[in-house]
Coordinates of C-alpha atoms in Angstrom, one line a residue:
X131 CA -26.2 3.2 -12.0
X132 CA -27.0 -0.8 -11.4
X133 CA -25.8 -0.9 -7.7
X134 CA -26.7 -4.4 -5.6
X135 CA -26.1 -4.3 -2.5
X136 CA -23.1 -7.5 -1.7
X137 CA -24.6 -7.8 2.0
X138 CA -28.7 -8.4 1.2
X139 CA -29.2 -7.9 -2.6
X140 CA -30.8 -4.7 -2.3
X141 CA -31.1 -2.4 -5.6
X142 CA -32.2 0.7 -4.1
X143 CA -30.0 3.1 -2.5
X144 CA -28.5 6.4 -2.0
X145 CA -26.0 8.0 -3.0
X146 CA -24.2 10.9 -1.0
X147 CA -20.5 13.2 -0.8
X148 CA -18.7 13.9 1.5
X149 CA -15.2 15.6 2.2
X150 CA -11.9 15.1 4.3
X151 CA -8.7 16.4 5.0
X152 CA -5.8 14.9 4.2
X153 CA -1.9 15.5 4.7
X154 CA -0.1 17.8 7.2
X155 CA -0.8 21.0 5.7
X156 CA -4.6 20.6 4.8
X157 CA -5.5 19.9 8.2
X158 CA -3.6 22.8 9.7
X159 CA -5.2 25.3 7.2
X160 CA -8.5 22.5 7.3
X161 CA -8.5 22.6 3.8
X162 CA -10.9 19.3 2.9
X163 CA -9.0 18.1 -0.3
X164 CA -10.2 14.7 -0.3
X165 CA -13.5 13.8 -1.9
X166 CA -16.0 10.4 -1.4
X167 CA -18.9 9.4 -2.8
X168 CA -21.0 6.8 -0.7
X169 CA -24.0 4.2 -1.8
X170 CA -26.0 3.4 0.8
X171 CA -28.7 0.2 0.6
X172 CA -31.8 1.8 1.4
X173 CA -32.9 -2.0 3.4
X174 CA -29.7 -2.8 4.8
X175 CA -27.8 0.4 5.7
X176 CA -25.0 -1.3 4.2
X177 CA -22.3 1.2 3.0
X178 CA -19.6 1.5 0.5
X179 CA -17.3 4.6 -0.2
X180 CA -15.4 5.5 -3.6
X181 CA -13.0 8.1 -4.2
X182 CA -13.8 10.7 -6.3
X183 CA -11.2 13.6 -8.1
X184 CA -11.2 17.2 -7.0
X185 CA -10.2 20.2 -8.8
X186 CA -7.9 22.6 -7.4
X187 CA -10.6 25.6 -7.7
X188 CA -12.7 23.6 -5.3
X189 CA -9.6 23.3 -3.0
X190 CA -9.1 27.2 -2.9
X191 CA -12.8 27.9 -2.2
X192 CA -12.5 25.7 0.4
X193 CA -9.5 27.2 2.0
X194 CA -11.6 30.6 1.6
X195 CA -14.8 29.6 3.1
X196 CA -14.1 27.3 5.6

């Protein structure tokens, strides 16, 4: 991936996941069915988020091992 950072023109960075809830019913059951990817500048700290697809088979382990 060719990321630059937009805030200092940083090309290295990391790149991390994380989870949330979304709708009524996942958060009651606290089912995370919403999935991120972050890049983070490695200088700057600056950080952007994009969202990523999730399969329902994720969504059921989840439910089961929250």
């Amino acid at each position: 991936m060719n990321y630059k950072c937009p805030k200092c023109h940083n090309t290295t960075y990391d790149i991390s996941e994380m989870r949330a809830t979304g709708g009524r019913w996942s958060k009651i059951f606290d089912i995370q069915n919403k999935k991120f990817s972050s890049v983070t500048c490695k200088k700057c700290s600056y950080t952007e988020f994009y969202k990523a697809k999730t399969g329902a088979l994720s969504n059921i382990f989840d439910l089961f091992t929250n």
